[in-house]
Amino acid sequence: MKALVVYDSGFGNTKSIAEAIAAGLTSLQAKAIPVGQLRMEDVAVGDLLVIGSPINGWQPTQKTMETLANLSRRGLSGIMAAAFDTRVKLFIHGDAAKKIAKTLQEAGAILIAKPMPFYVKGTEGPLLDGETARATAWAEVLLAQARAQRTQRSA
Ligand SMILES: Cc1cc2nc3c(=O)[nH]c(=O)nc-3n(C[C@H](O)[C@H](O)[C@H](O)COP(=O)(O)O)c2cc1C
């Protein structure tokens, strides 16, 4: 089992969260990679795939949606997955993580966590205090869930 954290990022905030998640998944030799660098053959059955995007106009970025479409065509059966987004703390903000999670699940992935939002202070950031630490802590939850899922499937 290995882990890939795939992200898009306009101003670096989602990248920082993706790197903090990868740091929490070090025992899976996790790498954080920009969405444009994902090759479909990098994702194998039994792997953990985490995808994150900023919310742009109530949804994931265009690049993220294009990659999700490619992943859907390929199919994600047997792959564990989780989704996150970064957003401004507004009363009405839309959603990216839920949309990513839904697409991953529809492509056959096993969702191992609820979609997770992380918060920036303004369009260009910075992240709210404590968000990178929260991302690493979330990764530890993902790790535990992924291990439990693997044990369950091999039982
Ligand atoms: C074109 C554009 C549209 C945006 N739309 C939303 C939105 O609908 N909801 C929201 O919460 N934040 C929105 N934002 C703020 C982004 O979520 C914020 O810029 C992002 O989290 C920063 O992450 P990044 O540095 O990785 O790009 C928008 C930002 C841009 C540039």
GROMACS .gro file of N, CA and C and ligand atoms in nm:
model
  496
    1MET      N    1   0.086  -0.120   0.000
    1MET     CA    2   0.000   0.000   0.000
    1MET      C    3   0.089   0.124   0.000
    2LYS      N    4   0.062   0.214  -0.095
    2LYS     CA    5   0.132   0.342  -0.092
    2LYS      C    6   0.026   0.452  -0.098
    3ALA      N    7   0.067   0.576  -0.076
    3ALA     CA    8  -0.030   0.686  -0.076
    3ALA      C    9   0.017   0.798  -0.168
    4LEU      N   10  -0.078   0.858  -0.234
    4LEU     CA   11  -0.052   0.974  -0.319
    4LEU      C   12  -0.146   1.086  -0.276
    5VAL      N   13  -0.092   1.204  -0.257
    5VAL     CA   14  -0.175   1.320  -0.226
    5VAL      C   15  -0.167   1.413  -0.346
    6VAL      N   16  -0.279   1.428  -0.416
    6VAL     CA   17  -0.283   1.503  -0.541
    6VAL      C   18  -0.357   1.634  -0.514
    7TYR      N   19  -0.297   1.744  -0.560
    7TYR     CA   20  -0.360   1.874  -0.528
    7TYR      C   21  -0.352   1.969  -0.646
    8ASP      N   22  -0.444   2.066  -0.646
    8ASP     CA   23  -0.428   2.184  -0.729
    8ASP      C   24  -0.416   2.302  -0.634
    9SER      N   25  -0.352   2.408  -0.676
    9SER     CA   26  -0.331   2.520  -0.585
    9SER      C   27  -0.298   2.646  -0.663
   10GLY      N   28  -0.373   2.753  -0.639
   10GLY     CA   29  -0.346   2.878  -0.708
   10GLY      C   30  -0.241   2.960  -0.638
   11PHE      N   31  -0.246   2.965  -0.504
   11PHE     CA   32  -0.159   3.054  -0.427
   11PHE      C   33  -0.072   2.980  -0.325
   12GLY      N   34  -0.076   2.847  -0.330
   12GLY     CA   35   0.013   2.769  -0.243
   12GLY      C   36  -0.051   2.714  -0.117
   13ASN      N   37  -0.173   2.756  -0.086
   13ASN     CA   38  -0.234   2.711   0.040
   13ASN      C   39  -0.274   2.563   0.036
   14THR      N   40  -0.335   2.522  -0.073
   14THR     CA   41  -0.376   2.381  -0.086
   14THR      C   42  -0.252   2.292  -0.095
   15LYS      N   43  -0.148   2.346  -0.159
   15LYS     CA   44  -0.020   2.273  -0.166
   15LYS      C   45   0.034   2.249  -0.024
   16SER      N   46   0.030   2.351   0.061
   16SER     CA   47   0.080   2.336   0.199
   16SER      C   48   0.001   2.229   0.274
   17ILE      N   49  -0.131   2.229   0.254
   17ILE     CA   50  -0.215   2.128   0.321
   17ILE      C   51  -0.179   1.989   0.267
   18ALA      N   52  -0.164   1.978   0.134
   18ALA     CA   53  -0.130   1.848   0.074
   18ALA      C   54   0.003   1.797   0.129
   19GLU      N   55   0.101   1.887   0.145
   19GLU     CA   56   0.231   1.844   0.197
   19GLU      C   57   0.221   1.804   0.344
   20ALA      N   58   0.136   1.873   0.419
   20ALA     CA   59   0.117   1.836   0.560
   20ALA      C   60   0.049   1.699   0.571
   21ILE      N   61  -0.044   1.672   0.479
   21ILE     CA   62  -0.110   1.540   0.478
   21ILE      C   63  -0.007   1.432   0.442
   22ALA      N   64   0.074   1.460   0.339
   22ALA     CA   65   0.177   1.362   0.300
   22ALA      C   66   0.273   1.338   0.416
   23ALA      N   67   0.304   1.443   0.492
   23ALA     CA   68   0.395   1.427   0.607
   23ALA      C   69   0.332   1.335   0.712
   24GLY      N   70   0.201   1.340   0.727
   24GLY     CA   71   0.131   1.252   0.822
   24GLY      C   72   0.118   1.110   0.771
   25LEU      N   73   0.149   1.090   0.643
   25LEU     CA   74   0.138   0.956   0.583
   25LEU      C   75   0.275   0.901   0.545
   26THR      N   76   0.379   0.947   0.617
   26THR     CA   77   0.516   0.911   0.577
   26THR      C   78   0.536   0.760   0.575
   27SER      N   79   0.469   0.688   0.665
   27SER     CA   80   0.492   0.542   0.668
   27SER      C   81   0.439   0.476   0.541
   28LEU      N   82   0.358   0.547   0.463
   28LEU     CA   83   0.313   0.495   0.333
   28LEU      C   84   0.395   0.555   0.219
   29GLN      N   85   0.508   0.618   0.253
   29GLN     CA   86   0.594   0.683   0.153
   29GLN      C   87   0.513   0.777   0.065
   30ALA      N   88   0.426   0.854   0.131
   30ALA     CA   89   0.335   0.941   0.056
   30ALA      C   90   0.409   1.054  -0.013
   31LYS      N   91   0.358   1.090  -0.129
   31LYS     CA   92   0.412   1.205  -0.202
   31LYS      C   93   0.296   1.299  -0.229
   32ALA      N   94   0.322   1.428  -0.221
   32ALA     CA   95   0.222   1.527  -0.263
   32ALA      C   96   0.261   1.572  -0.403
   33ILE      N   97   0.170   1.557  -0.499
   33ILE     CA   98   0.204   1.596  -0.636
   33ILE      C   99   0.094   1.686  -0.696
   34PRO      N  100   0.134   1.784  -0.777
   34PRO     CA  101   0.035   1.869  -0.844
   34PRO      C  102  -0.051   1.784  -0.937
   35VAL      N  103  -0.177   1.822  -0.947
   35VAL     CA  104  -0.274   1.741  -1.020
   35VAL      C  105  -0.230   1.712  -1.164
   36GLY      N  106  -0.161   1.807  -1.225
   36GLY     CA  107  -0.116   1.790  -1.364
   36GLY      C  108  -0.011   1.681  -1.380
   37GLN      N  109   0.053   1.644  -1.268
   37GLN     CA  110   0.161   1.543  -1.277
   37GLN      C  111   0.113   1.401  -1.249
   38LEU      N  112  -0.017   1.385  -1.218
   38LEU     CA  113  -0.067   1.251  -1.187
   38LEU      C  114  -0.074   1.167  -1.315
   39ARG      N  115  -0.010   1.052  -1.311
   39ARG     CA  116  -0.022   0.958  -1.423
   39ARG      C  117  -0.115   0.847  -1.376
   40MET      N  118  -0.207   0.807  -1.461
   40MET     CA  119  -0.307   0.710  -1.420
   40MET      C  120  -0.242   0.581  -1.370
   41GLU      N  121  -0.126   0.546  -1.427
   41GLU     CA  122  -0.061   0.420  -1.387
   41GLU      C  123   0.006   0.430  -1.250
   42ASP      N  124   0.008   0.551  -1.191
   42ASP     CA  125   0.066   0.567  -1.057
   42ASP      C  126  -0.027   0.515  -0.948
   43VAL      N  127  -0.155   0.492  -0.982
   43VAL     CA  128  -0.253   0.453  -0.881
   43VAL      C  129  -0.286   0.305  -0.900
   44ALA      N  130  -0.260   0.225  -0.796
   44ALA     CA  131  -0.282   0.081  -0.808
   44ALA      C  132  -0.379   0.032  -0.700
   45VAL      N  133  -0.437  -0.084  -0.725
   45VAL     CA  134  -0.529  -0.143  -0.627
   45VAL      C  135  -0.459  -0.154  -0.491
   46GLY      N  136  -0.531  -0.114  -0.384
   46GLY     CA  137  -0.476  -0.119  -0.249
   46GLY      C  138  -0.411   0.011  -0.206
   47ASP      N  139  -0.392   0.104  -0.299
   47ASP     CA  140  -0.330   0.233  -0.265
   47ASP      C  141  -0.432   0.328  -0.202
   48LEU      N  142  -0.379   0.431  -0.139
   48LEU     CA  143  -0.462   0.540  -0.086
   48LEU      C  144  -0.440   0.663  -0.174
   49LEU      N  145  -0.549   0.716  -0.226
   49LEU     CA  146  -0.543   0.834  -0.312
   49LEU      C  147  -0.619   0.948  -0.242
   50VAL      N  148  -0.548   1.056  -0.211
   50VAL     CA  149  -0.610   1.172  -0.146
   50VAL      C  150  -0.608   1.286  -0.247
   51ILE      N  151  -0.722   1.347  -0.272
   51ILE     CA  152  -0.728   1.456  -0.370
   51ILE      C  153  -0.782   1.583  -0.305
   52GLY      N  154  -0.713   1.694  -0.330
   52GLY     CA  155  -0.757   1.821  -0.272
   52GLY      C  156  -0.752   1.934  -0.374
   53SER      N  157  -0.843   2.028  -0.357
   53SER     CA  158  -0.853   2.142  -0.448
   53SER      C  159  -0.902   2.264  -0.371
   54PRO      N  160  -0.861   2.383  -0.412
   54PRO     CA  161  -0.930   2.502  -0.360
   54PRO      C  162  -1.073   2.504  -0.413
   55ILE      N  163  -1.166   2.563  -0.341
   55ILE     CA  164  -1.297   2.588  -0.400
   55ILE      C  165  -1.279   2.708  -0.493
   56ASN      N  166  -1.316   2.691  -0.617
   56ASN     CA  167  -1.316   2.803  -0.713
   56ASN      C  168  -1.456   2.813  -0.770
   57GLY      N  169  -1.529   2.918  -0.732
   57GLY     CA  170  -1.665   2.933  -0.783
   57GLY      C  171  -1.752   2.814  -0.747
   58TRP      N  172  -1.748   2.777  -0.617
   58TRP     CA  173  -1.836   2.675  -0.559
   58TRP      C  174  -1.801   2.533  -0.598
   59GLN      N  175  -1.690   2.513  -0.668
   59GLN     CA  176  -1.658   2.376  -0.710
   59GLN      C  177  -1.506   2.356  -0.717
   60PRO      N  178  -1.460   2.231  -0.742
   60PRO     CA  179  -1.316   2.210  -0.759
   60PRO      C  180  -1.265   2.287  -0.881
   61THR      N  181  -1.134   2.306  -0.890
   61THR     CA  182  -1.078   2.375  -1.007
   61THR      C  183  -1.099   2.292  -1.133
   62GLN      N  184  -1.086   2.360  -1.244
   62GLN     CA  185  -1.103   2.294  -1.375
   62GLN      C  186  -1.006   2.177  -1.389
   63LYS      N  187  -0.878   2.200  -1.353
   63LYS     CA  188  -0.777   2.094  -1.365
   63LYS      C  189  -0.814   1.973  -1.281
   64THR      N  190  -0.866   2.000  -1.159
   64THR     CA  191  -0.905   1.889  -1.071
   64THR      C  192  -1.020   1.811  -1.135
   65MET      N  193  -1.117   1.884  -1.192
   65MET     CA  194  -1.231   1.815  -1.253
   65MET      C  195  -1.189   1.733  -1.374
   66GLU      N  196  -1.092   1.785  -1.449
   66GLU     CA  197  -1.043   1.708  -1.566
   66GLU      C  198  -0.976   1.578  -1.521
   67THR      N  199  -0.896   1.589  -1.415
   67THR     CA  200  -0.829   1.468  -1.363
   67THR      C  201  -0.931   1.370  -1.307
   68LEU      N  202  -1.033   1.422  -1.239
   68LEU     CA  203  -1.138   1.334  -1.185
   68LEU      C  204  -1.209   1.261  -1.299
   69ALA      N  205  -1.230   1.331  -1.409
   69ALA     CA  206  -1.295   1.268  -1.526
   69ALA      C  207  -1.207   1.155  -1.580
   70ASN      N  208  -1.075   1.179  -1.586
   70ASN     CA  209  -0.983   1.074  -1.632
   70ASN      C  210  -0.984   0.955  -1.537
   71LEU      N  211  -0.984   0.986  -1.406
   71LEU     CA  212  -0.986   0.877  -1.307
   71LEU      C  213  -1.117   0.798  -1.318
   72SER      N  214  -1.226   0.868  -1.344
   72SER     CA  215  -1.356   0.800  -1.358
   72SER      C  216  -1.355   0.706  -1.477
   73ARG      N  217  -1.295   0.753  -1.586
   73ARG     CA  218  -1.287   0.668  -1.706
   73ARG      C  219  -1.203   0.542  -1.677
   74ARG      N  220  -1.097   0.563  -1.601
   74ARG     CA  221  -1.007   0.451  -1.569
   74ARG      C  222  -1.072   0.354  -1.472
   75GLY      N  223  -1.153   0.410  -1.377
   75GLY     CA  224  -1.216   0.327  -1.273
   75GLY      C  225  -1.122   0.315  -1.153
   76LEU      N  226  -1.179   0.318  -1.033
   76LEU     CA  227  -1.096   0.319  -0.911
   76LEU      C  228  -1.130   0.204  -0.818
   77SER      N  229  -1.176   0.095  -0.876
   77SER     CA  230  -1.213  -0.020  -0.795
   77SER      C  231  -1.092  -0.069  -0.714
   78GLY      N  232  -1.114  -0.089  -0.582
   78GLY     CA  233  -1.007  -0.142  -0.496
   78GLY      C  234  -0.909  -0.036  -0.447
   79ILE      N  235  -0.936   0.089  -0.480
   79ILE     CA  236  -0.847   0.198  -0.435
   79ILE      C  237  -0.916   0.274  -0.322
   80MET      N  238  -0.842   0.300  -0.215
   80MET     CA  239  -0.898   0.377  -0.103
   80MET      C  240  -0.879   0.526  -0.133
   81ALA      N  241  -0.974   0.606  -0.090
   81ALA     CA  242  -0.967   0.747  -0.128
   81ALA      C  243  -1.024   0.840  -0.020
   82ALA      N  244  -0.978   0.964  -0.026
   82ALA     CA  245  -1.032   1.070   0.060
   82ALA      C  246  -1.014   1.203  -0.013
   83ALA      N  247  -1.096   1.301   0.025
   83ALA     CA  248  -1.093   1.431  -0.044
   83ALA      C  249  -1.092   1.546   0.056
   84PHE      N  250  -1.024   1.654   0.015
   84PHE     CA  251  -1.026   1.775   0.097
   84PHE      C  252  -1.033   1.898   0.006
   85ASP      N  253  -1.066   2.012   0.065
   85ASP     CA  254  -1.058   2.137  -0.009
   85ASP      C  255  -1.006   2.246   0.081
   86THR      N  256  -0.971   2.359   0.020
   86THR     CA  257  -0.945   2.480   0.097
   86THR      C  258  -1.048   2.583   0.055
   87ARG      N  259  -1.086   2.667   0.149
   87ARG     CA  260  -1.197   2.760   0.127
   87ARG      C  261  -1.187   2.878   0.223
   88VAL      N  262  -1.262   2.980   0.193
   88VAL     CA  263  -1.272   3.095   0.281
   88VAL      C  264  -1.388   3.067   0.377
   89LYS      N  265  -1.372   3.112   0.502
   89LYS     CA  266  -1.479   3.085   0.599
   89LYS      C  267  -1.592   3.186   0.578
   90LEU      N  268  -1.681   3.151   0.488
   90LEU     CA  269  -1.793   3.237   0.455
   90LEU      C  270  -1.922   3.164   0.488
   91PHE      N  271  -2.030   3.238   0.500
   91PHE     CA  272  -2.158   3.174   0.527
   91PHE      C  273  -2.197   3.087   0.408
   92ILE      N  274  -2.178   3.141   0.286
   92ILE     CA  275  -2.206   3.062   0.166
   92ILE      C  276  -2.073   3.046   0.091
   93HIS      N  277  -2.024   2.925   0.084
   93HIS     CA  278  -1.891   2.906   0.025
   93HIS      C  279  -1.889   2.803  -0.087
   94GLY      N  280  -1.997   2.726  -0.104
   94GLY     CA  281  -1.993   2.616  -0.201
   94GLY      C  282  -1.911   2.501  -0.146
   95ASP      N  283  -1.872   2.409  -0.234
   95ASP     CA  284  -1.800   2.293  -0.187
   95ASP      C  285  -1.715   2.233  -0.298
   96ALA      N  286  -1.597   2.186  -0.264
   96ALA     CA  287  -1.517   2.110  -0.361
   96ALA      C  288  -1.495   1.968  -0.308
   97ALA      N  289  -1.462   1.956  -0.178
   97ALA     CA  290  -1.427   1.824  -0.123
   97ALA      C  291  -1.540   1.723  -0.140
   98LYS      N  292  -1.664   1.768  -0.115
   98LYS     CA  293  -1.778   1.675  -0.128
   98LYS      C  294  -1.792   1.628  -0.273
   99LYS      N  295  -1.772   1.721  -0.366
   99LYS     CA  296  -1.786   1.686  -0.509
   99LYS      C  297  -1.675   1.589  -0.550
  100ILE      N  298  -1.554   1.614  -0.501
  100ILE     CA  299  -1.443   1.523  -0.533
  100ILE      C  300  -1.473   1.384  -0.476
  101ALA      N  301  -1.516   1.382  -0.349
  101ALA     CA  302  -1.544   1.253  -0.283
  101ALA      C  303  -1.652   1.176  -0.357
  102LYS      N  304  -1.756   1.246  -0.398
  102LYS     CA  305  -1.868   1.181  -0.468
  102LYS      C  306  -1.818   1.118  -0.599
  103THR      N  307  -1.736   1.194  -0.673
  103THR     CA  308  -1.685   1.143  -0.800
  103THR      C  309  -1.594   1.022  -0.778
  104LEU      N  310  -1.509   1.030  -0.675
  104LEU     CA  311  -1.419   0.917  -0.647
  104LEU      C  312  -1.499   0.793  -0.613
  105GLN      N  313  -1.604   0.812  -0.533
  105GLN     CA  314  -1.687   0.697  -0.494
  105GLN      C  315  -1.762   0.640  -0.615
  106GLU      N  316  -1.814   0.728  -0.697
  106GLU     CA  317  -1.885   0.681  -0.817
  106GLU      C  318  -1.792   0.607  -0.913
  107ALA      N  319  -1.661   0.641  -0.906
  107ALA     CA  320  -1.563   0.572  -0.991
  107ALA      C  321  -1.522   0.437  -0.932
  108GLY      N  322  -1.574   0.406  -0.813
  108GLY     CA  323  -1.549   0.274  -0.755
  108GLY      C  324  -1.454   0.274  -0.636
  109ALA      N  325  -1.401   0.392  -0.598
  109ALA     CA  326  -1.308   0.398  -0.485
  109ALA      C  327  -1.381   0.373  -0.353
  110ILE      N  328  -1.304   0.329  -0.254
  110ILE     CA  329  -1.359   0.310  -0.119
  110ILE      C  330  -1.325   0.436  -0.040
  111LEU      N  331  -1.427   0.513  -0.006
  111LEU     CA  332  -1.401   0.637   0.070
  111LEU      C  333  -1.373   0.599   0.214
  112ILE      N  334  -1.260   0.644   0.268
  112ILE     CA  335  -1.225   0.604   0.404
  112ILE      C  336  -1.244   0.718   0.506
  113ALA      N  337  -1.290   0.834   0.458
  113ALA     CA  338  -1.314   0.946   0.550
  113ALA      C  339  -1.414   1.042   0.486
  114LYS      N  340  -1.477   1.120   0.574
  114LYS     CA  341  -1.566   1.224   0.521
  114LYS      C  342  -1.482   1.333   0.454
  115PRO      N  343  -1.537   1.402   0.354
  115PRO     CA  344  -1.464   1.513   0.291
  115PRO      C  345  -1.426   1.617   0.397
  116MET      N  346  -1.303   1.670   0.385
  116MET     CA  347  -1.253   1.760   0.490
  116MET      C  348  -1.221   1.899   0.437
  117PRO      N  349  -1.281   2.005   0.495
  117PRO     CA  350  -1.245   2.141   0.455
  117PRO      C  351  -1.129   2.196   0.540
  118PHE      N  352  -1.042   2.275   0.477
  118PHE     CA  353  -0.940   2.351   0.548
  118PHE      C  354  -0.959   2.498   0.509
  119TYR      N  355  -0.924   2.589   0.602
  119TYR     CA  356  -0.965   2.728   0.584
  119TYR      C  357  -0.849   2.825   0.563
  120VAL      N  358  -0.872   2.918   0.468
  120VAL     CA  359  -0.779   3.029   0.445
  120VAL      C  360  -0.847   3.159   0.492
  121LYS      N  361  -0.761   3.261   0.522
  121LYS     CA  362  -0.815   3.389   0.571
  121LYS      C  363  -0.877   3.471   0.458
  122GLY      N  364  -0.816   3.461   0.338
  122GLY     CA  365  -0.866   3.536   0.223
  122GLY      C  366  -0.829   3.460   0.098
  123THR      N  367  -0.865   3.514  -0.018
  123THR     CA  368  -0.844   3.442  -0.144
  123THR      C  369  -0.701   3.390  -0.158
  124GLU      N  370  -0.603   3.473  -0.123
  124GLU     CA  371  -0.463   3.430  -0.141
  124GLU      C  372  -0.405   3.367  -0.015
  125GLY      N  373  -0.486   3.349   0.087
  125GLY     CA  374  -0.440   3.293   0.213
  125GLY      C  375  -0.413   3.406   0.312
  126PRO      N  376  -0.334   3.381   0.415
  126PRO     CA  377  -0.275   3.253   0.448
  126PRO      C  378  -0.377   3.156   0.507
  127LEU      N  379  -0.332   3.036   0.533
  127LEU     CA  380  -0.417   2.940   0.603
  127LEU      C  381  -0.446   2.992   0.743
  128LEU      N  382  -0.561   2.960   0.796
  128LEU     CA  383  -0.588   2.994   0.936
  128LEU      C  384  -0.488   2.921   1.024
  129ASP      N  385  -0.460   2.978   1.140
  129ASP     CA  386  -0.364   2.916   1.234
  129ASP      C  387  -0.406   2.773   1.265
  130GLY      N  388  -0.310   2.686   1.265
  130GLY     CA  389  -0.337   2.548   1.307
  130GLY      C  390  -0.385   2.456   1.196
  131GLU      N  391  -0.407   2.509   1.076
  131GLU     CA  392  -0.463   2.423   0.971
  131GLU      C  393  -0.364   2.317   0.920
  132THR      N  394  -0.234   2.350   0.914
  132THR     CA  395  -0.141   2.246   0.867
  132THR      C  396  -0.128   2.136   0.973
  133ALA      N  397  -0.131   2.174   1.099
  133ALA     CA  398  -0.126   2.072   1.206
  133ALA      C  399  -0.252   1.985   1.200
  134ARG      N  400  -0.365   2.048   1.172
  134ARG     CA  401  -0.490   1.972   1.162
  134ARG      C  402  -0.484   1.876   1.041
  135ALA      N  403  -0.417   1.920   0.935
  135ALA     CA  404  -0.404   1.835   0.816
  135ALA      C  405  -0.319   1.712   0.847
  136THR      N  406  -0.210   1.731   0.920
  136THR     CA  407  -0.125   1.617   0.956
  136THR      C  408  -0.202   1.523   1.048
  137ALA      N  409  -0.279   1.580   1.141
  137ALA     CA  410  -0.359   1.496   1.232
  137ALA      C  411  -0.465   1.419   1.152
  138TRP      N  412  -0.524   1.484   1.052
  138TRP     CA  413  -0.625   1.416   0.967
  138TRP      C  414  -0.559   1.299   0.893
  139ALA      N  415  -0.435   1.321   0.848
  139ALA     CA  416  -0.362   1.215   0.776
  139ALA      C  417  -0.343   1.093   0.866
  140GLU      N  418  -0.322   1.118   0.995
  140GLU     CA  419  -0.304   1.005   1.087
  140GLU      C  420  -0.434   0.925   1.100
  141VAL      N  421  -0.546   0.995   1.095
  141VAL     CA  422  -0.677   0.927   1.096
  141VAL      C  423  -0.692   0.846   0.967
  142LEU      N  424  -0.652   0.906   0.854
  142LEU     CA  425  -0.660   0.835   0.725
  142LEU      C  426  -0.575   0.708   0.728
  143LEU      N  427  -0.457   0.721   0.785
  143LEU     CA  428  -0.366   0.607   0.793
  143LEU      C  429  -0.431   0.492   0.872
  144ALA      N  430  -0.488   0.526   0.986
  144ALA     CA  431  -0.553   0.424   1.070
  144ALA      C  432  -0.670   0.360   0.994
  145GLN      N  433  -0.748   0.443   0.925
  145GLN     CA  434  -0.864   0.392   0.848
  145GLN      C  435  -0.817   0.302   0.734
  146ALA      N  436  -0.711   0.343   0.668
  146ALA     CA  437  -0.660   0.266   0.553
  146ALA      C  438  -0.611   0.130   0.601
  147ARG      N  439  -0.542   0.129   0.715
  147ARG     CA  440  -0.492   0.002   0.769
  147ARG      C  441  -0.607  -0.089   0.810
  148ALA      N  442  -0.710  -0.029   0.872
  148ALA     CA  443  -0.826  -0.108   0.916
  148ALA      C  444  -0.898  -0.166   0.794
  149GLN      N  445  -0.909  -0.085   0.691
  149GLN     CA  446  -0.976  -0.129   0.567
  149GLN      C  447  -0.899  -0.245   0.503
  150ARG      N  448  -0.767  -0.233   0.504
  150ARG     CA  449  -0.685  -0.338   0.443
  150ARG      C  450  -0.698  -0.468   0.521
  151THR      N  451  -0.699  -0.458   0.656
  151THR     CA  452  -0.713  -0.577   0.742
  151THR      C  453  -0.848  -0.643   0.715
  152GLN      N  454  -0.952  -0.558   0.707
  152GLN     CA  455  -1.088  -0.608   0.685
  152GLN      C  456  -1.097  -0.682   0.551
  153ARG      N  457  -1.034  -0.625   0.448
  153ARG     CA  458  -1.044  -0.684   0.315
  153ARG      C  459  -0.962  -0.812   0.301
  154SER      N  460  -0.855  -0.823   0.383
  154SER     CA  461  -0.774  -0.945   0.369
  154SER      C  462  -0.823  -1.055   0.464
  155ALA      N  463  -0.921  -1.022   0.552
  155ALA     CA  464  -0.972  -1.122   0.647
  155ALA      C  465  -1.065  -1.221   0.577
  156LIG     C1  466  -1.166   3.240  -0.892
  156LIG     C2  467  -1.184   3.205  -0.747
  156LIG     C3  468  -1.307   3.160  -0.700
  156LIG     C4  469  -1.323   3.129  -0.564
  156LIG     N1  470  -1.445   3.083  -0.521
  156LIG     C5  471  -1.459   3.046  -0.390
  156LIG     C6  472  -1.582   2.991  -0.344
  156LIG     O1  473  -1.679   2.973  -0.419
  156LIG     N2  474  -1.591   2.956  -0.213
  156LIG     C7  475  -1.486   2.972  -0.125
  156LIG     O2  476  -1.500   2.938  -0.007
  156LIG     N3  477  -1.368   3.024  -0.167
  156LIG     C8  478  -1.352   3.060  -0.296
  156LIG     N4  479  -1.231   3.110  -0.339
  156LIG     C9  480  -1.121   3.123  -0.244
  156LIG    C10  481  -1.031   3.000  -0.257
  156LIG     O3  482  -1.091   2.891  -0.195
  156LIG    C11  483  -0.893   3.030  -0.202
  156LIG     O4  484  -0.835   3.119  -0.293
  156LIG    C12  485  -0.811   2.902  -0.193
  156LIG     O5  486  -0.857   2.823  -0.086
  156LIG    C13  487  -0.666   2.930  -0.175
  156LIG     O6  488  -0.598   2.809  -0.196
  156LIG     P1  489  -0.477   2.802  -0.299
  156LIG     O7  490  -0.372   2.894  -0.246
  156LIG     O8  491  -0.433   2.661  -0.295
  156LIG     O9  492  -0.529   2.842  -0.434
  156LIG    C14  493  -1.214   3.143  -0.473
  156LIG    C15  494  -1.090   3.187  -0.523
  156LIG    C16  495  -1.073   3.216  -0.655
  156LIG    C17  496  -0.937   3.265  -0.704
   0.00000   0.00000   0.00000
